[in-house]
Coordinates of C-alpha atoms and ligand atoms in Angstrom, one line a residue:
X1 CA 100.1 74.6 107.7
X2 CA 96.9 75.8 106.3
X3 CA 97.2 77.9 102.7
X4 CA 94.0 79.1 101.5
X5 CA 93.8 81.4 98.3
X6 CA 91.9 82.6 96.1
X7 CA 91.4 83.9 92.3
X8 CA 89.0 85.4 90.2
X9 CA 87.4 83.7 87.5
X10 CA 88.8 84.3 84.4
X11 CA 88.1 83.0 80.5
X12 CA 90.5 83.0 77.6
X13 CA 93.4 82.0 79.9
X14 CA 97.3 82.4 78.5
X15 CA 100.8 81.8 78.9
X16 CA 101.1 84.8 81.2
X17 CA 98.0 83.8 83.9
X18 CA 99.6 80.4 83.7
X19 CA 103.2 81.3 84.5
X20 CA 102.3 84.2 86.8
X21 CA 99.8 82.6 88.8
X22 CA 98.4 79.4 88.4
X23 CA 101.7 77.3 88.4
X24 CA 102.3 78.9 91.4
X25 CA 99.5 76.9 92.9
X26 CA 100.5 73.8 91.5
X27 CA 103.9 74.0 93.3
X28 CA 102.5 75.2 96.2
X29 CA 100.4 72.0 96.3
X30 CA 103.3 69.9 95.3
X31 CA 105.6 71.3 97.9
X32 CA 103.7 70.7 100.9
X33 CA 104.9 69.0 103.8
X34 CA 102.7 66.0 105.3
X35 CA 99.6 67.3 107.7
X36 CA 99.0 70.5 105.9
X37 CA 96.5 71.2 102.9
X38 CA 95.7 73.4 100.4
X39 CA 91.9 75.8 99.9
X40 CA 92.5 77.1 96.5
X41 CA 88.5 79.0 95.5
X42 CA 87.2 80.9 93.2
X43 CA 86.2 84.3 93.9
X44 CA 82.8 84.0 92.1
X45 CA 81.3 86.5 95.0
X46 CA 83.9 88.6 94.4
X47 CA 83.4 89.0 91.0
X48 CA 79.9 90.6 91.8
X49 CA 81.5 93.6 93.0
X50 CA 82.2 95.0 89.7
X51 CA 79.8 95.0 87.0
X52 CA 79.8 91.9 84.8
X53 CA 77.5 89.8 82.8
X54 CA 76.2 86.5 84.7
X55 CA 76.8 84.5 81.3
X56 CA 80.3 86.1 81.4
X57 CA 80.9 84.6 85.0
X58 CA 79.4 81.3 84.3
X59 CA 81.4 80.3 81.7
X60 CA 84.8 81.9 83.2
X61 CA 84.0 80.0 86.5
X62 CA 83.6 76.8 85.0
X63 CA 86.7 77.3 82.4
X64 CA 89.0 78.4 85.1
X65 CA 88.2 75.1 87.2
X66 CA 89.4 73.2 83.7
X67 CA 92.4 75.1 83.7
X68 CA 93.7 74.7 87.3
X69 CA 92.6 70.8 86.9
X70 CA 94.9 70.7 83.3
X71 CA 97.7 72.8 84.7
X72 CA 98.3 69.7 87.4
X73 CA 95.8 70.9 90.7
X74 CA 94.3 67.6 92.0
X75 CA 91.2 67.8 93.5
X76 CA 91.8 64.7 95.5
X77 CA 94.6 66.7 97.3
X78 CA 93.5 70.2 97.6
X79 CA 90.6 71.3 98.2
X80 CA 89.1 73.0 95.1
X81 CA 85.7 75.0 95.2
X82 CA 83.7 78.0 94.4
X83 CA 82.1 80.6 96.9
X84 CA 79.2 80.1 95.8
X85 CA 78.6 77.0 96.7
X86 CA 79.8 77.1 99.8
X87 CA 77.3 79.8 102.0
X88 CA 79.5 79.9 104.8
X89 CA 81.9 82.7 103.3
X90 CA 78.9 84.9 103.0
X91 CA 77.6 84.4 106.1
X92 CA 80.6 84.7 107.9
X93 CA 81.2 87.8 106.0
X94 CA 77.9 89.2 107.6
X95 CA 78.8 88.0 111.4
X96 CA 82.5 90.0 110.7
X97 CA 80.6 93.4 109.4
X98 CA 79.8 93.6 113.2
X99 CA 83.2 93.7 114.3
X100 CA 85.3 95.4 111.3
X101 CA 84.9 99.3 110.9
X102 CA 84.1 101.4 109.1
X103 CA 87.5 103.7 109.5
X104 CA 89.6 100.5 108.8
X105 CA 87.5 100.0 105.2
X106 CA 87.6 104.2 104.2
X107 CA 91.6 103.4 104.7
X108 CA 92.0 100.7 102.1
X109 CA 93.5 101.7 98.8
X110 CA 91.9 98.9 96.8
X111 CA 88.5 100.6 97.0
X112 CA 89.7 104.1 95.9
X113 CA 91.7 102.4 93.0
X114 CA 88.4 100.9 92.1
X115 CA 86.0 102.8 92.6
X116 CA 87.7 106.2 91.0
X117 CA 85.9 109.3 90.7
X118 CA 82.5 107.3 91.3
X119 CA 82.7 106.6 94.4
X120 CA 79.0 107.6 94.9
X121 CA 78.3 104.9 92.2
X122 CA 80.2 101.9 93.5
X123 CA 78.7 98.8 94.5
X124 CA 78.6 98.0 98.7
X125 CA 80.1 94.9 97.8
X126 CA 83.3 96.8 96.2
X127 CA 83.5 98.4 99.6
X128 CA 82.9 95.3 102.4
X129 CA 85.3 93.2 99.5
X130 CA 87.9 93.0 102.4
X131 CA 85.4 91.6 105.3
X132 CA 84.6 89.0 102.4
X133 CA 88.4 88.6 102.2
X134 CA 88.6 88.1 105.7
X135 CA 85.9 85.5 105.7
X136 CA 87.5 83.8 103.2
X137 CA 90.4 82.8 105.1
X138 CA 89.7 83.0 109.1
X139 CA 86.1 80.3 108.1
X140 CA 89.4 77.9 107.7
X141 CA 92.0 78.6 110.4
X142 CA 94.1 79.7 107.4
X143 CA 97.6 80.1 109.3
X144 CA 98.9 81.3 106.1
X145 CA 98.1 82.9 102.9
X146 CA 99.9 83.8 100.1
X147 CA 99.9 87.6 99.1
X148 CA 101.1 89.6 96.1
X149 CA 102.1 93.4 96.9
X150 CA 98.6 94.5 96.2
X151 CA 96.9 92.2 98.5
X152 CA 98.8 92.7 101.9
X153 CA 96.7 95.8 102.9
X154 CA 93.6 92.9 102.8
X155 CA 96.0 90.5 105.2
X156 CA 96.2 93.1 107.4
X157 CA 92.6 93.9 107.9
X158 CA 91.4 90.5 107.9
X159 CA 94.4 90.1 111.2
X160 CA 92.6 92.6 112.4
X161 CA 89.1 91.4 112.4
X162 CA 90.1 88.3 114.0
X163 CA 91.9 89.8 116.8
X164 CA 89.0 92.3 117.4
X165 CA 86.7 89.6 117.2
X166 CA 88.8 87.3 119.2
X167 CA 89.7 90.3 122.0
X168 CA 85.2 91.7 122.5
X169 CA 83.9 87.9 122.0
X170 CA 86.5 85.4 123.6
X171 CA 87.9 83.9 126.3
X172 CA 92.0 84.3 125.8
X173 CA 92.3 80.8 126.1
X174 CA 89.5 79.9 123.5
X175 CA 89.8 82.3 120.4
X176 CA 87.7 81.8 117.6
X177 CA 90.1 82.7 114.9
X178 CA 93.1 82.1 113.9
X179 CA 95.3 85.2 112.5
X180 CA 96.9 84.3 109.5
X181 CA 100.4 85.3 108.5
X182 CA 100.8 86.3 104.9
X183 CA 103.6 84.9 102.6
X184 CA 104.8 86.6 99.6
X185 CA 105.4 84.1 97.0
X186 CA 108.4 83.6 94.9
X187 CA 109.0 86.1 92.4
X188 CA 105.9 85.3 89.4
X189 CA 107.6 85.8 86.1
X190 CA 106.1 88.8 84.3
X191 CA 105.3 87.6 80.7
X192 CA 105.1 90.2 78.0
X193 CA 102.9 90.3 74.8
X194 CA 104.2 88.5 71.4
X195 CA 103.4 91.8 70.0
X196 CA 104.9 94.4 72.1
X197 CA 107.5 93.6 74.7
X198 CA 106.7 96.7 76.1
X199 CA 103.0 95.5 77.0
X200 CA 101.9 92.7 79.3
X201 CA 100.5 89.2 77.9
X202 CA 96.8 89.7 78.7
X203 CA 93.5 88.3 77.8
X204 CA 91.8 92.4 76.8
X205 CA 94.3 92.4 73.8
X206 CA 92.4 92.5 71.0
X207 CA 94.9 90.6 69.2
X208 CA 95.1 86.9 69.6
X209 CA 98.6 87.1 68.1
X210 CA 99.7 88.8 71.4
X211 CA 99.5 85.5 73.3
X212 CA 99.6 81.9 73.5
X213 CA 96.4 80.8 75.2
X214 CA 96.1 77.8 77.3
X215 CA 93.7 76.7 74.6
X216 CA 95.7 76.5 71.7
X217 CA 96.8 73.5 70.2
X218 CA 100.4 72.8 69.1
X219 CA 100.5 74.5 65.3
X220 CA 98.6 77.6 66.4
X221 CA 101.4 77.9 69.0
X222 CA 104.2 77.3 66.7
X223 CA 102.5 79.6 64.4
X224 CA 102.3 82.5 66.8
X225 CA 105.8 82.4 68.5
X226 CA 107.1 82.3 64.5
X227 CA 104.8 85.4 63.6
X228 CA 106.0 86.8 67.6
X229 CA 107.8 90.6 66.9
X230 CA 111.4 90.6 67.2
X231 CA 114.3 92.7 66.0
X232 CA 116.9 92.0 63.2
X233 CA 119.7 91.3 65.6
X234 CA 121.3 87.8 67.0
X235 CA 121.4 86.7 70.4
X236 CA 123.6 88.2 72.8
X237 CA 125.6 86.2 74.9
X238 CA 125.2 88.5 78.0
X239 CA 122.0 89.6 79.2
X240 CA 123.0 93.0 78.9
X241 CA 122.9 93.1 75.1
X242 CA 118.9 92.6 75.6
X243 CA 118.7 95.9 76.9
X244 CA 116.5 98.4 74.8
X245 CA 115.3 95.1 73.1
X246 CA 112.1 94.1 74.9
X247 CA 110.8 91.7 72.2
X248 CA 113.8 89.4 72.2
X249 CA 114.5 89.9 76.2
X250 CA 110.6 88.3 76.9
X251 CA 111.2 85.7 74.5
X252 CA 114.5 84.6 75.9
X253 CA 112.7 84.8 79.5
X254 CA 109.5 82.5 78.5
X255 CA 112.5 79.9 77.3
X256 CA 114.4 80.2 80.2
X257 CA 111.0 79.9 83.0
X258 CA 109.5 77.3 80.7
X259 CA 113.0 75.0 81.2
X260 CA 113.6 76.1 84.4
X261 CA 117.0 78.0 83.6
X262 CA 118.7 81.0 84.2
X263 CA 117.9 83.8 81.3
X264 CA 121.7 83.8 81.4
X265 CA 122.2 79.8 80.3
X266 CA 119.6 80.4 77.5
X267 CA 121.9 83.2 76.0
X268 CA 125.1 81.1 76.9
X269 CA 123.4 78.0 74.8
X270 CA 121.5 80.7 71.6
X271 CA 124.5 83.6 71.5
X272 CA 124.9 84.3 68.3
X273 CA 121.7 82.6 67.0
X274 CA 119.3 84.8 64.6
X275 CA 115.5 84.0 65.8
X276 CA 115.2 82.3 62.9
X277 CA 117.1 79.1 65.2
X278 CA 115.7 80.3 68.6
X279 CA 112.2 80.5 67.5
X280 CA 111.5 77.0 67.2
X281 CA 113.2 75.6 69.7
X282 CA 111.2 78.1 71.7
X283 CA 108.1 77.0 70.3
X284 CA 109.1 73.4 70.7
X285 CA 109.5 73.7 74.4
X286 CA 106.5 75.8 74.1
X287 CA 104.4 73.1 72.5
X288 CA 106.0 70.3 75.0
X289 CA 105.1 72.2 78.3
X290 CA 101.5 73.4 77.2
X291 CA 100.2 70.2 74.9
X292 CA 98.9 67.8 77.4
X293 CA 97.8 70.9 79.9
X294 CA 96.5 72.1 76.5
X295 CA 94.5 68.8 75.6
X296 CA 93.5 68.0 78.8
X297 CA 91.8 71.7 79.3
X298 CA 89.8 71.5 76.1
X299 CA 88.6 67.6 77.0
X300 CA 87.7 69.2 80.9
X301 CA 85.9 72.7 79.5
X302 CA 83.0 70.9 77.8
X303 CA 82.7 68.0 80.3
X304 CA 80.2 69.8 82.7
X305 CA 79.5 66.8 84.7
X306 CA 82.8 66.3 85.7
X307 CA 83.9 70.3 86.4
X308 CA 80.3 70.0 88.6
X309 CA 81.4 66.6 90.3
X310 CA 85.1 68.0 91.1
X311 CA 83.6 71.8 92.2
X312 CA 81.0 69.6 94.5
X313 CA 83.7 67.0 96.0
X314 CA 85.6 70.4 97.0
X315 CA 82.6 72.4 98.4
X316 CA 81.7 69.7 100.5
X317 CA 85.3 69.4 102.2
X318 CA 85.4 73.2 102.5
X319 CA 82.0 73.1 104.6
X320 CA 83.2 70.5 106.8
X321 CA 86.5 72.5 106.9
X322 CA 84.4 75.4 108.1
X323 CA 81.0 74.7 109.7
X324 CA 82.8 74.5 112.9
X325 CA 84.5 77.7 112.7
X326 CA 81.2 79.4 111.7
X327 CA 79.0 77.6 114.3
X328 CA 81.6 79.2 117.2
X329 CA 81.1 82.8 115.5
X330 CA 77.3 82.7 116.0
X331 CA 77.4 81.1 119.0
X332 CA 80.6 83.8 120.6
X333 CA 78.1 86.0 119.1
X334 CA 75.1 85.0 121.1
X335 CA 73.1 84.3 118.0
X336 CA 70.3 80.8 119.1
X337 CA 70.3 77.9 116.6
X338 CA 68.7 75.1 117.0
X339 CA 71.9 72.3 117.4
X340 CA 71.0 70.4 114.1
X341 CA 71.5 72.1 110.8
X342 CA 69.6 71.5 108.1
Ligands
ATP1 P1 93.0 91.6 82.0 O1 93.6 92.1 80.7 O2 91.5 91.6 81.9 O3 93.5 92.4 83.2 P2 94.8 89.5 82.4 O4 95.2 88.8 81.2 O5 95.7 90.5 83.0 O6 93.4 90.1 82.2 P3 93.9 88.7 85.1 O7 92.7 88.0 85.2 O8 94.0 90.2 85.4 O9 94.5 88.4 83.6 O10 95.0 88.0 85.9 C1 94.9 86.7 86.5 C2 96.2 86.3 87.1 O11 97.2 86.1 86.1 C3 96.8 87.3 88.1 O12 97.4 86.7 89.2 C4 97.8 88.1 87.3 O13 98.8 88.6 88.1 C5 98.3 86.9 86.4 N1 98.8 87.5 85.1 C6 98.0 88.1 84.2 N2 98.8 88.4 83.1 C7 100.1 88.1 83.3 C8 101.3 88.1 82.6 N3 101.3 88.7 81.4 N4 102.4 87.7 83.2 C9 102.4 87.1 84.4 N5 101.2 87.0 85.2 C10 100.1 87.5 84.6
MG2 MG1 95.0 91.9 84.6

């Protein structure tokens, strides 16, 4: 097996980006059998689809490496890198606009989402984003990748390419690419802002009260789950007394995916608690899952040399991963190199 994915760089990280994605990766990693690996990159190129601010990208880039190191991926087992640094994605991406269509890109739902009403206005890169996609996984044999909802469209195309490809520029027995199969990863949990159950956790709230960030240290989080909305009730002892109650249903959740229980055992062990009991035993379990993922993030963040050291160790892997794959694209292609690359 072969799992490559990706992520956008992101700054001001939280409790929800942590439980909803990048925990996902560190299982991923931890769960694999002998023989198989793990490409997790970020999607710096990606991120030049949409408009941004370089300095923006930079530091988001280089705080997002701390935070998948701190939140337990091990650059000496996966393979951890940033587009950017490895050339092949883009140049693959350019050998693959020969072969995917235009039809196939007019039909995918991401670009319309994204691009709106300005469709005259959008970046090409917004609209080849998939053939990137594509290059992203088929420059490493990828035989699987994991998918949420939004991204399966993407799959498909990128199966596509590589049996096109594989079908005008191959001999049957001697395809270039591999088609990757998608796999939809366990249910992410869904975490909700401290302000308003109703609302997702995310970093665009303007208030920092509305989530724990993977910055904070241990009295800053015990300080926001105490100020975190609730109602006047106690806990229920049956999930179904959370209904219509939002604020207490997410906090009861974040306890029961931070100690890997069932919502229901949380409510069996708190029923009949006020939040004035449940809040700080959440925030204690808070403060013991996020503390040393905390510390070690704010040691990593201003260590430059060592986020450069552990993005090069991974870029260099992913080339050797992928030189082959992109030297038998030019040459199916019929495109002369000399045999030595510089
Ligand atoms: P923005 O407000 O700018 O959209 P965000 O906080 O939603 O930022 P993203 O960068 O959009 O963060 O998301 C990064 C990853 O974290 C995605 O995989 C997303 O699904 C996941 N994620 C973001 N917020 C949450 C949340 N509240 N609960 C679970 N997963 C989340
Ligand atoms: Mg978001």
């Amino acid at each position: 097996m072969r799992i490559v994915s990706g992520i956008q760089p992101t700054g001001n990280l939280h409790l929800g980006n942590y439980l909803g994605a990048i925990r996902n990766w560190v299982r991923m990693q931890d769960d694999l059998e002998p023989g198989s690996e793990c490409l997790f990159f970020l999607a710096d190129l990606h991120a030049i689809s949409m408009p941004h601010s370089p300095a923006e990208l930079r530091r988001a880039t280089l705080e997002m490496v701390a935070a998948l190191v701190a939140c337990g991926i091990d650059p000496n087992r996966s393979v951890l890198f940033n587009q950017a640094q490895v050339p092949a994605h883009a140049e693959l991406q350019w050998l693959l606009n020969g072969t995917a269509r235009m039809g196939w890109l007019n039909r995918m739902t991401q670009f319309k989402d994204k691009s709106g009403k300005n469709r005259e206005g959008a970046s090409v890169a917004l609209f080849t984003y998939p053939v990137l996609q594509a290059a992203d996984v088929l420059l490493y044999q990828a035989t699987h990748v994991p998918v949420g909802e939004d991204q399966k469209q993407h799959l498909e195309l990128a199966r596509d390419i590589a049996q096109k490809f594989n079908n005008d520029f191959c001999s049957e027995d001697a395809p270039v690419f591999t088609l990757p199969e998608a796999f939809i990863p366990p249910a992410a949990a869904r975490i909700m802002s401290l302000r308003d159950g109703t609302k997702k956790m995310s970093k665009s709230d303007p208030s920092e009260m509305s989530r724990i960030e993977l910055a904070d240290d241990a009295d800053t989080i015990m300080k926001k789950i105490k100020k975190a909305k609730t109602d006047p009730g106690s806990l229920p002892s049956e999930m179904a007394g959370l209904e219509g109650r939002p604020e207490a249903l997410n906090l009861v959740s974040i306890y029961a995916v931070l100690a890997d229980e069932k919502p229901e055992a949380v409510l069996a062990r708190f029923a009949g608690q006020g939040f004035g009991v449940f809040k700080p035993a959440l925030g204690e379990v808070l403060v013991e899952t996020l503390s040393p993922i905390s510390q070690r993030f704010r040691e990593l963040v201003e260590d430059r040399e060592a986020l450069d050291a552990i993005l090069a160790k991974g870029a260099l892997r992913a080339r050797e991963i992928g030189i082959p794959t992109l030297d038998a694209t030019y040459n199916a292609l019929g495109l002369v190199r000399a045999r030595e690359r510089g």
